[in-house]
Coordinates of C-alpha atoms in Angstrom, one line a residue:
Chain A
X1 CA 19.4 -14.3 28.6
X2 CA 16.2 -16.4 29.9
X3 CA 15.2 -19.6 29.1
X4 CA 12.8 -20.8 26.2
X5 CA 9.1 -19.6 26.9
X6 CA 6.1 -19.6 24.6
X7 CA 5.7 -15.9 24.5
X8 CA 9.4 -15.8 22.9
X9 CA 8.9 -18.7 21.0
X10 CA 5.8 -17.6 18.8
X11 CA 7.2 -14.1 18.7
X12 CA 9.9 -15.6 17.0
X13 CA 7.9 -17.5 14.7
X14 CA 6.2 -14.4 13.5
X15 CA 9.5 -12.5 13.1
X16 CA 10.3 -15.0 10.6
X17 CA 6.8 -14.9 8.8
X18 CA 7.1 -11.1 8.6
X19 CA 10.9 -11.7 7.1
X20 CA 9.5 -13.7 3.8
X21 CA 6.2 -11.9 4.0
X22 CA 8.1 -9.0 3.4
X23 CA 9.6 -10.6 -0.1
X24 CA 6.6 -10.7 -2.1
X25 CA 6.5 -13.4 -4.7
X26 CA 9.0 -15.4 -2.6
X27 CA 8.6 -19.2 -3.3
X28 CA 8.4 -19.8 0.8
X29 CA 5.5 -17.6 1.2
X30 CA 3.5 -20.5 1.3
X31 CA 4.7 -21.4 5.1
X32 CA 3.6 -17.9 6.6
X33 CA 0.0 -17.4 8.6
X34 CA -1.3 -15.0 5.9
X35 CA -1.5 -18.1 3.2
X36 CA -3.9 -20.3 5.8
X37 CA -5.6 -17.5 7.6
X38 CA -7.6 -14.5 7.8
X39 CA -4.7 -12.3 10.0
X40 CA -1.3 -12.8 9.6
X41 CA 1.7 -12.5 11.2
X42 CA 1.6 -9.0 12.4
X43 CA -1.4 -9.3 14.5
X44 CA 0.4 -12.2 16.2
X45 CA 3.4 -10.2 16.7
X46 CA 1.2 -7.5 18.4
X47 CA -0.3 -9.7 20.7
X48 CA 2.8 -11.1 22.1
X49 CA 3.8 -7.7 22.5
X50 CA 0.9 -7.2 24.6
X51 CA 1.3 -10.4 26.4
X52 CA 5.5 -9.3 27.7
X53 CA 3.7 -6.1 28.6
X54 CA 1.9 -7.5 30.8
X55 CA 4.9 -8.9 32.9
X56 CA 6.6 -5.6 32.6
X57 CA 3.7 -4.0 34.6
X58 CA 2.9 -7.0 36.9
X59 CA 6.1 -8.6 37.2
X60 CA 5.9 -12.3 38.4
X61 CA 2.7 -11.4 40.4
X62 CA 2.4 -8.2 42.0
X63 CA 2.1 -4.9 40.5
X64 CA 5.4 -2.7 40.0
X65 CA 5.6 0.7 41.0
X66 CA 3.2 2.8 38.5
X67 CA 6.1 5.7 37.9
X68 CA 8.6 2.9 37.5
X69 CA 6.2 1.2 34.7
X70 CA 5.5 4.4 32.9
X71 CA 9.3 5.5 33.3
X72 CA 10.3 1.9 31.3
X73 CA 7.5 2.2 28.9
X74 CA 8.3 5.8 27.8
X75 CA 11.8 4.6 27.3
X76 CA 10.7 1.6 25.1
X77 CA 8.4 4.0 22.9
X78 CA 12.0 6.2 22.5
X79 CA 14.3 3.2 21.9
X80 CA 11.7 2.3 18.8
X81 CA 11.5 5.8 17.9
X82 CA 15.2 5.8 17.1
X83 CA 14.8 2.0 15.7
X84 CA 12.9 3.6 13.3
X85 CA 14.6 6.5 11.8
X86 CA 17.6 4.3 11.9
X87 CA 16.0 1.5 9.7
X88 CA 14.4 3.6 7.5
X89 CA 17.3 5.7 6.8
X90 CA 18.7 2.9 5.6
X91 CA 16.4 1.6 4.0
X92 CA 16.2 4.8 2.0
X93 CA 20.2 4.6 1.6
X94 CA 19.7 1.2 0.0
X95 CA 17.6 2.2 -2.3
X96 CA 19.3 5.1 -3.4
X97 CA 22.5 3.3 -4.0
X98 CA 20.6 0.5 -5.5
X99 CA 19.6 3.0 -8.4
X100 CA 23.0 4.4 -8.6
X101 CA 25.0 1.1 -8.9
X102 CA 22.0 -0.3 -11.4
X103 CA 21.2 2.6 -12.9
X104 CA 17.6 2.2 -12.1
X105 CA 15.8 4.9 -11.3
X106 CA 12.4 2.8 -10.5
X107 CA 14.2 1.8 -7.5
X108 CA 13.4 5.0 -6.2
X109 CA 10.0 5.3 -6.4
X110 CA 9.4 1.9 -4.5
X111 CA 7.4 1.6 -1.3
X112 CA 6.7 5.3 -1.2
X113 CA 10.1 6.1 -0.8
X114 CA 9.9 8.7 -4.0
X115 CA 9.6 11.6 -1.8
X116 CA 12.5 11.1 0.1
X117 CA 14.3 12.0 -3.0
X118 CA 11.6 14.5 -4.4
X119 CA 10.3 15.9 -1.6
X120 CA 13.2 16.2 0.7
X121 CA 12.5 19.1 3.0
X122 CA 9.2 17.9 4.1
X123 CA 9.8 14.1 4.0
X124 CA 12.7 14.8 6.8
X125 CA 9.9 16.6 8.8
X126 CA 7.9 13.6 8.6
X127 CA 10.2 10.8 8.6
X128 CA 11.2 12.6 12.3
X129 CA 7.7 12.6 13.1
X130 CA 7.0 8.9 12.1
X131 CA 4.5 10.6 9.7
X132 CA 6.0 9.7 6.7
X133 CA 6.5 5.9 6.3
X134 CA 7.4 3.6 3.6
X135 CA 6.2 0.3 2.6
X136 CA 7.1 -2.6 4.8
X137 CA 8.7 0.0 6.7
X138 CA 5.8 0.9 9.1
X139 CA 5.1 -1.4 12.3
X140 CA 7.3 0.5 14.4
X141 CA 5.7 3.8 14.0
X142 CA 2.7 1.8 15.2
X143 CA 4.4 0.2 18.2
X144 CA 5.6 3.7 19.2
X145 CA 2.1 4.9 19.6
X146 CA 1.2 1.6 21.1
X147 CA 3.7 1.9 24.0
X148 CA 2.2 5.5 24.7
X149 CA -1.5 4.0 24.4
X150 CA 0.0 1.6 26.9
X151 CA 0.8 3.8 29.4
X152 CA -3.1 5.3 29.4
X153 CA -4.0 2.1 29.7
X154 CA -1.8 1.0 32.6
X155 CA -2.4 4.2 34.1
X156 CA -6.1 3.4 34.2
X157 CA -6.0 -0.5 34.7
X158 CA -4.3 0.4 38.2
X159 CA -7.7 2.6 39.1
X160 CA -10.0 -0.1 37.5
X161 CA -9.3 -2.6 35.1
X162 CA -12.9 -2.6 34.0
X163 CA -12.8 0.9 32.9
X164 CA -9.4 0.5 31.1
X165 CA -10.9 -2.7 28.9
X166 CA -14.0 -0.3 28.2
X167 CA -11.4 2.5 27.3
X168 CA -9.5 0.4 25.1
X169 CA -12.5 -1.1 23.2
X170 CA -14.7 2.1 22.8
X171 CA -11.4 3.5 21.1
X172 CA -11.4 0.7 19.1
X173 CA -15.2 1.2 18.1
X174 CA -15.0 4.7 17.6
X175 CA -11.9 4.3 15.2
X176 CA -14.0 1.8 12.8
X177 CA -17.3 3.9 13.1
X178 CA -16.1 6.9 12.7
X179 CA -12.6 6.3 10.5
X180 CA -10.4 7.9 13.0
X181 CA -6.5 8.0 11.3
X182 CA -3.6 9.2 12.0
X183 CA -2.5 11.3 8.9
X184 CA 0.8 10.4 7.0
X185 CA 2.4 13.2 5.9
X186 CA 3.7 14.6 3.5
X187 CA 2.3 11.8 1.5
X188 CA -1.4 11.9 1.2
X189 CA -3.6 9.2 3.1
X190 CA -2.8 7.6 6.5
X191 CA -0.9 5.3 8.4
X192 CA -0.2 1.6 7.1
X193 CA -1.4 0.4 10.5
X194 CA -3.7 2.2 12.3
X195 CA -2.5 2.3 16.1
X196 CA -6.2 3.9 17.2
X197 CA -7.8 0.1 16.4
X198 CA -4.5 -2.0 16.3
X199 CA -4.3 -1.3 20.5
X200 CA -7.0 -3.5 21.2
X201 CA -4.7 -6.3 20.5
X202 CA -2.0 -5.1 22.9
X203 CA -4.4 -5.3 25.6
X204 CA -5.7 -8.6 24.8
X205 CA -2.5 -10.1 24.9
X206 CA -2.6 -7.6 28.4
X207 CA -5.8 -9.1 29.5
X208 CA -4.6 -13.0 28.4
X209 CA -1.6 -13.1 31.2
X210 CA -3.2 -11.2 33.7
X211 CA -6.1 -13.3 33.8
X212 CA -4.4 -16.0 33.6
X213 CA -2.4 -14.4 37.1
X214 CA -5.5 -14.0 38.2
X215 CA -7.8 -16.8 38.2
X216 CA -6.6 -20.1 38.2
X217 CA -9.7 -22.1 36.4
X218 CA -8.0 -19.6 33.3
X219 CA -6.1 -22.9 31.7
X220 CA -9.7 -25.2 32.2
X221 CA -11.7 -22.6 30.1
X222 CA -9.1 -22.2 27.5
X223 CA -8.8 -26.1 27.2
X224 CA -12.7 -25.6 26.6
X225 CA -12.2 -22.9 24.2
X226 CA -9.8 -25.3 21.9
X227 CA -12.7 -27.1 19.7
X228 CA -14.4 -24.1 19.1
X229 CA -11.0 -22.2 18.1
X230 CA -9.6 -25.1 16.0
X231 CA -13.0 -24.7 13.7
X232 CA -12.3 -21.0 13.7
X233 CA -9.2 -21.5 12.3
X234 CA -10.6 -24.2 9.9
X235 CA -13.1 -21.9 8.7
X236 CA -10.7 -19.0 8.5
X237 CA -8.4 -21.6 5.9
X238 CA -11.2 -22.1 4.0
X239 CA -12.0 -18.5 3.7
X240 CA -8.4 -17.5 2.3
X241 CA -8.2 -20.9 0.4
X242 CA -11.2 -19.6 -1.4
X243 CA -10.0 -16.3 -1.6
X244 CA -13.2 -14.7 -0.4
X245 CA -13.7 -10.8 0.9
X246 CA -17.0 -9.4 1.4
X247 CA -17.0 -6.2 -1.1
X248 CA -16.8 -3.1 0.7
X249 CA -19.2 -1.2 -1.0
X250 CA -21.9 -3.9 -0.5
X251 CA -21.4 -4.3 2.9
X252 CA -23.5 -1.8 5.5
X253 CA -21.8 0.9 7.4
X254 CA -19.7 1.3 9.4
X255 CA -18.3 -1.0 6.8
X256 CA -15.1 -1.4 8.7
X257 CA -16.8 -3.9 11.2
X258 CA -17.5 -6.1 8.3
X259 CA -14.7 -6.4 6.0
X260 CA -11.3 -7.9 6.2
X261 CA -9.2 -4.6 6.8
X262 CA -5.4 -4.5 8.2
X263 CA -5.0 -0.8 8.6
X264 CA -8.2 -0.6 10.8
X265 CA -8.0 -4.2 11.8
X266 CA -11.7 -5.3 11.4
X267 CA -13.2 -7.9 14.2
X268 CA -12.8 -10.7 11.8
X269 CA -8.7 -10.5 12.1
X270 CA -9.0 -10.3 15.7
X271 CA -11.1 -13.6 16.1
X272 CA -8.7 -15.0 14.0
X273 CA -5.8 -14.2 15.7
X274 CA -7.8 -15.3 19.0
X275 CA -8.6 -18.6 17.7
X276 CA -5.3 -19.4 16.2
X277 CA -3.4 -18.2 20.0
X278 CA -6.3 -20.5 21.6
X279 CA -5.6 -23.4 19.1
X280 CA -2.1 -23.4 19.2
X281 CA -1.7 -22.4 22.7
X282 CA -0.8 -26.6 23.8
X283 CA 1.4 -26.9 21.1
X284 CA 4.6 -25.1 22.7
X285 CA 5.2 -27.8 25.3
X286 CA 5.2 -30.5 22.7
X287 CA 7.3 -28.6 20.3
X288 CA 10.0 -27.8 23.4
X289 CA 10.1 -31.3 24.2
X290 CA 10.6 -32.8 20.4
X291 CA 12.4 -29.7 18.2
X292 CA 14.6 -28.6 20.7
X293 CA 16.9 -26.7 18.2
X294 CA 14.0 -25.0 16.4
X295 CA 12.4 -23.8 19.6
X296 CA 15.8 -22.4 20.9
X297 CA 16.5 -20.5 17.6
X298 CA 13.0 -18.7 17.3
X299 CA 13.0 -18.1 21.1
X300 CA 16.3 -16.3 20.9
X301 CA 15.1 -14.5 18.1
X302 CA 11.9 -13.4 20.0
X303 CA 14.2 -12.5 22.6
X304 CA 15.3 -9.6 20.7
X305 CA 12.5 -8.9 19.1
X306 CA 13.5 -4.8 18.6
X307 CA 16.9 -5.8 16.5
X308 CA 15.8 -8.7 14.8
X309 CA 13.2 -7.2 13.5
X310 CA 15.1 -4.4 12.1
X311 CA 17.6 -6.5 10.5
X312 CA 14.7 -8.5 9.2
X313 CA 13.2 -5.8 7.6
X314 CA 16.6 -4.8 6.0
X315 CA 17.2 -7.8 4.8
X316 CA 14.2 -8.4 3.4
X317 CA 14.7 -5.0 1.2
X318 CA 17.7 -6.7 0.3
X319 CA 16.3 -9.8 -0.8
X320 CA 13.5 -7.7 -3.0
X321 CA 16.3 -6.0 -4.7
X322 CA 18.3 -9.1 -5.4
X323 CA 15.4 -10.8 -6.5
X324 CA 14.4 -8.0 -8.8
X325 CA 18.3 -7.6 -10.1
X326 CA 18.7 -11.0 -10.8
X327 CA 16.4 -13.6 -12.1
X328 CA 14.3 -15.0 -9.3
X329 CA 14.2 -18.8 -9.4
X330 CA 13.6 -21.0 -6.2
X331 CA 17.5 -21.4 -5.6
X332 CA 17.5 -17.9 -5.1
X333 CA 14.4 -17.5 -3.0
X334 CA 16.2 -20.4 -1.2
X335 CA 19.7 -18.5 -0.7
X336 CA 18.0 -15.8 0.5
X337 CA 15.7 -17.2 3.0
X338 CA 18.5 -19.7 4.4
X339 CA 21.3 -16.7 4.6
X340 CA 18.3 -14.4 6.1
X341 CA 17.7 -16.8 8.7
X342 CA 21.4 -17.3 9.6
X343 CA 21.8 -13.0 9.7
X344 CA 18.7 -13.1 12.3
X345 CA 20.5 -16.0 14.5
X346 CA 23.5 -14.1 14.1
X347 CA 22.1 -10.5 15.3
X348 CA 20.0 -12.4 17.9
X349 CA 23.7 -13.5 19.2
X350 CA 24.7 -10.0 18.9
X351 CA 22.2 -8.6 20.9
X352 CA 22.6 -10.8 23.6
X353 CA 26.4 -10.6 23.7
X354 CA 27.8 -9.6 27.4
Chain B
X1 CA -30.6 20.5 -14.5
X2 CA -32.2 18.6 -17.6
X3 CA -32.1 21.3 -19.6
X4 CA -28.7 21.2 -19.3
X5 CA -27.6 18.1 -21.2
X6 CA -28.3 19.0 -24.7
X7 CA -26.4 22.1 -24.5
X8 CA -23.3 20.9 -22.6
X9 CA -23.6 17.4 -25.1
X10 CA -23.5 20.2 -28.3
X11 CA -20.5 21.8 -26.7
X12 CA -18.3 18.6 -25.8
X13 CA -19.5 17.1 -29.3
X14 CA -18.3 20.2 -31.2
X15 CA -15.0 20.2 -29.3
X16 CA -14.3 16.0 -29.9
X17 CA -15.2 17.3 -33.6
X18 CA -12.7 20.0 -33.5
X19 CA -10.1 17.7 -31.3
X20 CA -10.8 14.4 -33.7
X21 CA -10.1 16.5 -37.0
X22 CA -6.9 18.3 -35.9
X23 CA -5.7 14.6 -34.5
X24 CA -6.1 12.7 -37.6
X25 CA -4.9 15.8 -40.0
X26 CA -1.5 15.4 -37.8
X27 CA -1.3 11.6 -38.2
X28 CA -3.3 10.0 -40.5
X29 CA -1.7 7.0 -40.6
X30 CA -2.4 6.3 -36.6
X31 CA -6.1 4.4 -36.4
X32 CA -8.7 6.6 -35.4
X33 CA -9.1 5.6 -31.6
X34 CA -5.3 6.5 -30.9
X35 CA -4.8 10.0 -30.6
X36 CA -1.1 11.0 -31.4
X37 CA 0.9 12.9 -29.5
X38 CA 2.9 14.5 -32.2
X39 CA 0.1 16.7 -33.0
X40 CA 1.4 20.1 -34.1
X41 CA 2.0 22.5 -30.5
X42 CA -1.1 24.4 -29.8
X43 CA -1.1 27.5 -27.7
X44 CA -2.5 26.6 -24.3
X45 CA -5.1 29.0 -24.4
X46 CA -6.5 27.7 -27.9
X47 CA -10.1 27.2 -26.7
X48 CA -13.3 26.6 -28.0
X49 CA -16.1 28.8 -26.6
X50 CA -19.7 27.9 -26.1
X51 CA -22.8 28.9 -24.5
X52 CA -21.7 26.8 -21.7
X53 CA -18.7 25.2 -21.7
X54 CA -15.2 26.7 -22.7
X55 CA -13.2 24.0 -23.6
X56 CA -9.6 24.1 -24.0
X57 CA -7.1 22.0 -26.0
X58 CA -5.1 19.8 -23.6
X59 CA -1.6 21.2 -23.8
X60 CA 0.9 19.3 -25.0
X61 CA 4.4 20.7 -24.2
X62 CA 7.2 20.0 -26.5
X63 CA 9.2 18.1 -23.7
X64 CA 6.1 15.5 -23.9
X65 CA 5.9 14.8 -27.8
X66 CA 6.6 11.4 -28.4
X67 CA 5.9 9.2 -31.7
X68 CA 4.0 6.3 -29.9
X69 CA 0.3 7.1 -28.9
X70 CA -0.7 9.0 -25.5
X71 CA -2.9 6.3 -24.9
X72 CA -4.9 3.3 -26.2
X73 CA -8.6 2.2 -26.1
X74 CA -11.8 4.0 -26.6
X75 CA -13.9 4.4 -23.3
X76 CA -16.8 6.9 -22.6
X77 CA -15.9 8.2 -18.8
X78 CA -19.9 8.3 -17.8
X79 CA -19.2 8.8 -14.4
X80 CA -17.4 11.8 -14.8
X81 CA -19.4 13.4 -17.4
X82 CA -22.4 12.6 -14.9
X83 CA -20.4 14.4 -12.1
X84 CA -20.3 17.2 -14.5
X85 CA -24.0 17.3 -15.3
X86 CA -24.6 17.4 -11.7
X87 CA -22.7 20.6 -11.5
X88 CA -20.7 19.0 -8.6
X89 CA -16.8 18.4 -8.5
X90 CA -15.5 15.6 -10.2
X91 CA -13.9 12.9 -7.5
X92 CA -10.6 11.5 -8.8
X93 CA -8.1 9.0 -7.3
X94 CA -5.0 9.1 -8.3
X95 CA -3.6 5.1 -7.2
X96 CA -0.2 4.1 -6.9
X97 CA 1.8 7.7 -7.7
X98 CA 4.3 8.9 -5.1
X99 CA 2.8 12.0 -4.6
X100 CA 2.9 14.7 -1.5
X101 CA 0.4 16.9 -0.4
X102 CA 1.0 20.7 0.2
X103 CA 3.0 21.2 -2.9
X104 CA 1.1 24.3 -4.7
X105 CA 0.9 24.5 -8.4
X106 CA 3.7 27.3 -7.6
X107 CA 6.0 24.7 -6.8
X108 CA 9.0 24.2 -9.0
X109 CA 8.4 20.4 -8.5
X110 CA 4.6 20.3 -8.6
X111 CA 3.8 16.7 -8.3
X112 CA 2.1 14.6 -11.0
X113 CA -1.4 14.3 -9.3
X114 CA -1.6 18.4 -9.0
X115 CA -0.5 18.4 -12.6
X116 CA -3.0 16.4 -13.2
X117 CA -5.3 18.2 -11.6
X118 CA -4.3 21.5 -12.7
X119 CA -4.6 19.8 -16.2
X120 CA -8.4 18.9 -16.3
X121 CA -9.4 21.9 -14.8
X122 CA -7.6 23.7 -17.4
X123 CA -9.0 21.6 -20.2
X124 CA -12.7 22.0 -19.3
X125 CA -13.8 25.4 -17.6
X126 CA -16.4 25.0 -15.0
X127 CA -14.5 21.5 -14.5
X128 CA -13.3 21.2 -10.7
X129 CA -11.2 18.2 -9.6
X130 CA -11.0 16.5 -6.3
X131 CA -8.2 14.9 -6.2
X132 CA -7.5 11.9 -3.8
X133 CA -3.7 11.2 -4.3
X134 CA -3.3 7.8 -2.8
X135 CA 0.6 6.4 -3.0
X136 CA 1.5 2.5 -3.2
X137 CA 2.6 1.1 0.1
X138 CA 4.6 -2.0 -1.5
X139 CA 1.7 -4.8 -0.7
X140 CA 1.8 -7.5 -2.5
X141 CA -0.7 -7.7 -5.6
X142 CA -3.8 -9.3 -3.9
X143 CA -3.9 -7.1 -1.2
X144 CA -3.0 -4.0 -3.0
X145 CA -6.4 -4.8 -5.4
X146 CA -8.1 -5.1 -2.0
X147 CA -6.6 -1.8 -0.6
X148 CA -7.9 -0.4 -4.0
X149 CA -11.8 -1.6 -3.4
X150 CA -11.4 0.1 0.4
X151 CA -10.2 3.1 -0.8
X152 CA -12.6 3.4 -3.4
X153 CA -15.3 2.2 -1.2
X154 CA -14.2 5.2 1.1
X155 CA -14.0 8.1 -1.4
X156 CA -16.4 6.9 -4.1
X157 CA -14.7 8.4 -6.6
X158 CA -16.5 9.2 -10.2
X159 CA -12.5 8.3 -11.5
X160 CA -9.9 6.2 -11.0
X161 CA -6.5 7.1 -12.9
X162 CA -4.4 3.9 -11.4
X163 CA -0.8 3.4 -12.1
X164 CA -0.9 -0.4 -12.3
X165 CA 2.2 -3.1 -12.3
X166 CA 5.0 -1.3 -11.0
X167 CA 4.6 -3.6 -7.4
X168 CA 3.8 -6.3 -9.2
X169 CA 6.7 -6.1 -11.8
X170 CA 8.9 -5.1 -8.9
X171 CA 7.8 -8.6 -6.8
X172 CA 8.9 -10.9 -10.5
X173 CA 4.6 -11.4 -9.8
X174 CA 4.4 -13.5 -13.3
X175 CA 2.0 -11.9 -16.0
X176 CA -0.6 -14.3 -15.7
X177 CA -1.6 -13.6 -12.3
X178 CA -1.0 -10.0 -12.3
X179 CA -3.4 -10.2 -15.4
X180 CA -6.2 -12.4 -13.6
X181 CA -6.0 -10.0 -10.4
X182 CA -6.6 -6.5 -12.7
X183 CA -9.4 -8.2 -14.9
X184 CA -11.1 -9.3 -11.7
X185 CA -10.0 -5.3 -9.8
X186 CA -11.7 -3.7 -13.5
X187 CA -15.0 -6.0 -13.3
X188 CA -15.4 -4.8 -9.8
X189 CA -15.2 -1.0 -10.7
X190 CA -17.1 -1.3 -13.6
X191 CA -19.8 -3.1 -11.6
X192 CA -20.2 -0.2 -9.6
X193 CA -19.9 2.3 -12.4
X194 CA -16.7 3.9 -12.0
X195 CA -14.9 5.0 -14.5
X196 CA -10.8 3.6 -14.6
X197 CA -7.6 5.0 -16.5
X198 CA -4.9 2.9 -16.2
X199 CA -1.4 4.1 -16.5
X200 CA 1.6 1.4 -17.3
X201 CA 4.6 1.0 -15.4
X202 CA 7.8 3.3 -16.0
X203 CA 10.4 2.7 -18.8
X204 CA 13.5 1.6 -17.3
X205 CA 16.4 1.1 -19.6
X206 CA 17.9 -1.6 -17.8
X207 CA 14.6 -3.4 -17.9
X208 CA 13.5 -2.8 -21.3
X209 CA 14.7 -6.5 -22.4
X210 CA 13.6 -7.8 -19.2
X211 CA 10.8 -10.6 -20.1
X212 CA 9.1 -10.6 -16.9
X213 CA 9.5 -6.6 -16.7
X214 CA 7.7 -6.2 -20.4
X215 CA 5.2 -9.1 -19.7
X216 CA 3.6 -7.2 -17.0
X217 CA 3.3 -4.2 -19.6
X218 CA 2.1 -6.1 -22.2
X219 CA -0.7 -7.8 -20.1
X220 CA -2.1 -4.5 -18.5
X221 CA -2.4 -3.8 -22.2
X222 CA -4.0 -7.0 -23.0
X223 CA -6.5 -6.8 -20.2
X224 CA -7.5 -3.5 -20.8
X225 CA -8.1 -3.7 -24.5
X226 CA -10.3 -6.8 -23.6
X227 CA -12.2 -5.2 -20.4
X228 CA -12.7 -1.6 -23.0
X229 CA -10.6 0.9 -20.5
X230 CA -8.4 3.5 -21.4
X231 CA -4.8 3.2 -21.0
X232 CA -2.0 6.1 -20.5
X233 CA 0.9 4.4 -22.5
X234 CA 3.7 5.7 -20.2
X235 CA 5.9 2.7 -20.9
X236 CA 6.5 3.6 -24.9
X237 CA 6.4 7.2 -24.2
X238 CA 9.2 7.6 -21.8
X239 CA 10.8 4.8 -24.2
X240 CA 10.3 7.3 -26.9
X241 CA 11.7 10.1 -24.2
X242 CA 14.5 8.3 -23.9
X243 CA 15.8 7.5 -27.2
X244 CA 14.8 11.1 -28.1
X245 CA 17.5 12.6 -25.8
X246 CA 20.3 10.1 -25.0
X247 CA 22.6 11.6 -22.7
X248 CA 20.9 14.9 -23.3
X249 CA 20.3 17.3 -20.4
X250 CA 17.4 15.5 -19.3
X251 CA 19.9 12.6 -18.0
X252 CA 23.0 15.1 -17.6
X253 CA 23.4 16.3 -14.1
X254 CA 20.8 13.8 -13.1
X255 CA 20.1 10.5 -14.4
X256 CA 17.1 10.2 -12.7
X257 CA 15.7 13.2 -13.9
X258 CA 13.8 11.7 -16.5
X259 CA 11.3 10.1 -13.9
X260 CA 10.3 13.9 -13.3
X261 CA 9.5 14.4 -17.2
X262 CA 7.8 11.5 -16.9
X263 CA 5.2 12.4 -14.2
X264 CA 5.1 15.7 -16.1
X265 CA 4.2 14.0 -19.6
X266 CA 1.9 11.6 -17.8
X267 CA -0.4 14.2 -16.3
X268 CA -0.4 15.7 -20.0
X269 CA -1.1 12.1 -21.3
X270 CA -3.9 11.1 -18.9
X271 CA -5.9 14.4 -19.5
X272 CA -5.7 13.7 -23.4
X273 CA -7.1 10.0 -22.5
X274 CA -9.4 11.5 -19.7
X275 CA -10.7 14.7 -22.3
X276 CA -11.2 11.8 -25.2
X277 CA -13.3 9.7 -23.0
X278 CA -15.4 12.2 -21.6
X279 CA -15.9 13.6 -25.0
X280 CA -16.8 9.8 -26.3
X281 CA -19.2 9.7 -23.2
X282 CA -21.1 12.8 -24.0
X283 CA -21.0 11.9 -28.0
X284 CA -23.3 8.8 -27.0
X285 CA -25.1 10.8 -24.7
X286 CA -26.2 12.9 -27.6
X287 CA -26.7 10.0 -30.2
X288 CA -29.2 8.7 -27.3
X289 CA -30.8 12.4 -27.3

């Protein structure tokens, strides 16, 4: 078990925020990033996954054998795929059980779960192919594809980092310009998170660590960028406070470059996330000294992000069902959040148990 | 193109006259703007001939007959009419439907958007509908509104048939906040000349005395009336269906079967609302000529 570090800590923070965000209407939603920033915890989570990837590929300082890295990423993609199948299956079963126990057919329609019951033949195929996703259970399919795209990125980067970064940027730009999407099936439409554009965050995270390792002047650059980043974070907070969003009918084409879209990860969301990362970069050492238990708690979640994420998703769904069945009060919301945070820590403990 | 306008107008206006007369005759107590469901069953092929368009009466299957009105409000669907006039397919976005693609009409479980498409095309001959079905992803309310705007900007539909309120009711959003968001989104759609038909949430017996749930249903009716938007009364219709068939075959083997019936009827009710809105647009246009 590694000791707390900034990546694990912030990843743990993102996991807690994702848990809270996945229970819409919760009284504690005001504590999450999305209430004060254009981007939200999902961007932070994927960016940090990119940071981790740099360690997987490069270890301490020198590059690991390419074959080993590729096999490790393939295994990781398979592991995430398994986690998605198990988690979404449990979620569908929870909705079905809720519908029976509470005699409430509406639960069967939640979050696009309807086809799992009304078109089981097609949805069972889509479930395995990851093309059938239900609301709030759509991040892991993104991760599976991101792991596969990361293999291509790392292979290219061993040949030329500039070419690999250019390829990633080109894919991002083409995805937004030509609206390239991974289709949903059997439900019409596309994936909630578009991996073809979100891959840019993995690459950014990778680059942040890669450049730090290769370039000793990196901390100095971050220090110079810090005031600008803080200003950008504040501007973002004002934009969110004013509830401003560009009208997608009025912005120039290609419109996904100019709106605040989450599916395509519009550039403003990347800028927001990068500003937050730089602005909060110096905070970790301070927190480590002052708030040791909090840092240890969040880092333990971050170290075990996959099992913690799966359990957090299911706990969030339970929280939604409880709030829907009962009368939501501040006390109930407090109970949901508290029990959730305890169970997430238990999950991390079990995952690390030798 | 110009010479077709009056001809189509006459045909549609005639159809409206026939439709309104029959509806009024069946339920004289109901206000003129409300078309009752409990009209005498009509053979599906009953049609009004005209030189250009053949207008079929919207189907009203026996199972879907209820006392409450199928829809509320009067609103001309000008964008839909414009599309027909331009002899192009009417682009319809069905939002919030748990629909699947690839299920043909031959399927025993044809889904609501496909039923709606078929019902619409079967009601006005020559009408071609391009249906875009988009499910609810379970986002929080304000994000759902944002997503709608992006979908609309992408597809540029003539008509949005929007099942609204379920996610908000589920997330226990208060009616006032929800209403403000709905008003904002409807104003935005109106500002871009896109027609809208709203569909309120499903009736669920357990929630019929839940004030938070019913307050969302009521808020939709208030906003729809204020913003002059057609509203399909799915909640009331399903409540009627549940009362008419207590413990009947609809619920006997599978207690969730009412849902399927709800979807089937919803397509019929939505078709009625759309036809009425279309005819009103045509009458309005006829008056201008």
